[in-house]
Amino acid sequence: HPLPQYNLCIESSTTICSIAIFDTEGLLMGFEEETISNSHAEKLAPLIRQCIFNSNLSFKNIAAVAISI
């Protein structure tokens, strides 16, 4: 059976860094947010891992990535 597929969305263009995961119907599956001044590169990977973990998903479920920089 194929794994369910989800979209990972990353917003890092402001001081608020946010990660969201949506299913193919647009239903929000997970969300993480942190106010960061100049350390987006250091915080992105942990926020992504946390959002995927809290959504009970794995990286294998991510079919697409959307990034706002």
C-alpha atoms as a printed R data frame, in Angstrom:
   type eleno elety resid chain resno      x      y      z
1  ATOM     1    CA   HIS     A     1  0.000  0.000  0.000
2  ATOM     2    CA   PRO     A     2  1.336  3.468 -0.822
3  ATOM     3    CA   LEU     A     3  1.937  5.831  2.069
4  ATOM     4    CA   PRO     A     4 -0.418  8.803  2.478
5  ATOM     5    CA   GLN     A     5  1.152 11.938  1.006
6  ATOM     6    CA   TYR     A     6  1.352 15.354  2.644
7  ATOM     7    CA   ASN     A     7  2.646 18.839  1.815
8  ATOM     8    CA   LEU     A     8  5.244 20.521  4.016
9  ATOM     9    CA   CYS     A     9  5.005 24.329  4.060
10 ATOM    10    CA   ILE     A    10  7.792 26.510  5.413
11 ATOM    11    CA   GLU     A    11  7.482 30.229  6.153
12 ATOM    12    CA   SER     A    12 10.757 31.951  6.988
13 ATOM    13    CA   SER     A    13 10.514 35.401  5.412
14 ATOM    14    CA   THR     A    14  9.862 37.232  8.692
15 ATOM    15    CA   THR     A    15 10.970 36.930 12.302
16 ATOM    16    CA   ILE     A    16  8.271 34.294 12.763
17 ATOM    17    CA   CYS     A    17  9.326 30.933 11.399
18 ATOM    18    CA   SER     A    18  6.471 28.493 10.869
19 ATOM    19    CA   ILE     A    19  6.064 24.962  9.607
20 ATOM    20    CA   ALA     A    20  2.748 23.476  8.500
21 ATOM    21    CA   ILE     A    21  1.756 20.100  7.117
22 ATOM    22    CA   PHE     A    22 -1.368 19.709  4.978
23 ATOM    23    CA   ASP     A    23 -2.969 16.651  3.462
24 ATOM    24    CA   THR     A    24 -3.949 16.555 -0.228
25 ATOM    25    CA   GLU     A    25 -7.416 17.908  0.647
26 ATOM    26    CA   GLY     A    26 -5.933 20.978  2.366
27 ATOM    27    CA   LEU     A    27 -6.620 19.767  5.917
28 ATOM    28    CA   LEU     A    28 -4.040 21.056  8.409
29 ATOM    29    CA   MET     A    29 -2.274 18.079  9.983
30 ATOM    30    CA   GLY     A    30  0.384 19.895 11.998
31 ATOM    31    CA   PHE     A    31  1.757 23.343 12.800
32 ATOM    32    CA   GLU     A    32  4.806 24.685 14.625
33 ATOM    33    CA   GLU     A    33  5.849 28.306 15.026
34 ATOM    34    CA   GLU     A    34  8.697 30.143 16.677
35 ATOM    35    CA   THR     A    35  9.761 33.780 16.763
36 ATOM    36    CA   ILE     A    36 13.333 33.918 15.520
37 ATOM    37    CA   SER     A    37 15.423 36.971 14.721
38 ATOM    38    CA   ASN     A    38 18.402 35.797 12.670
39 ATOM    39    CA   SER     A    39 18.716 32.068 13.320
40 ATOM    40    CA   HIS     A    40 16.276 30.550 10.832
41 ATOM    41    CA   ALA     A    41 18.895 28.163  9.456
42 ATOM    42    CA   GLU     A    42 19.521 26.741 12.930
43 ATOM    43    CA   LYS     A    43 15.846 26.397 13.863
44 ATOM    44    CA   LEU     A    44 14.256 25.125 10.634
45 ATOM    45    CA   ALA     A    45 15.366 21.483 10.791
46 ATOM    46    CA   PRO     A    46 14.315 20.975 14.438
47 ATOM    47    CA   LEU     A    47 10.942 22.678 13.797
48 ATOM    48    CA   ILE     A    48 10.331 20.483 10.752
49 ATOM    49    CA   ARG     A    49 11.208 17.317 12.686
50 ATOM    50    CA   GLN     A    50  8.964 18.377 15.580
51 ATOM    51    CA   CYS     A    51  6.033 19.152 13.278
52 ATOM    52    CA   ILE     A    52  6.338 15.820 11.447
53 ATOM    53    CA   PHE     A    53  6.693 13.919 14.745
54 ATOM    54    CA   ASN     A    54  3.735 15.710 16.385
55 ATOM    55    CA   SER     A    55  1.618 14.916 13.312
56 ATOM    56    CA   ASN     A    56  2.426 11.195 13.669
57 ATOM    57    CA   LEU     A    57  4.022 11.202 10.226
58 ATOM    58    CA   SER     A    58  7.469 10.460  8.830
59 ATOM    59    CA   PHE     A    59  9.622 12.135  6.198
60 ATOM    60    CA   LYS     A    60  8.495  9.389  3.814
61 ATOM    61    CA   ASN     A    61  4.981 10.902  3.906
62 ATOM    62    CA   ILE     A    62  6.142 14.275  2.552
63 ATOM    63    CA   ALA     A    63  5.347 14.536 -1.158
64 ATOM    64    CA   ALA     A    64  5.941 18.258 -1.730
65 ATOM    65    CA   VAL     A    65  7.597 21.226 -0.054
66 ATOM    66    CA   ALA     A    66  6.527 24.867 -0.363
67 ATOM    67    CA   ILE     A    67  8.896 27.546  0.936
68 ATOM    68    CA   SER     A    68  8.473 31.272  1.480
69 ATOM    69    CA   ILE     A    69 11.844 32.984  1.880
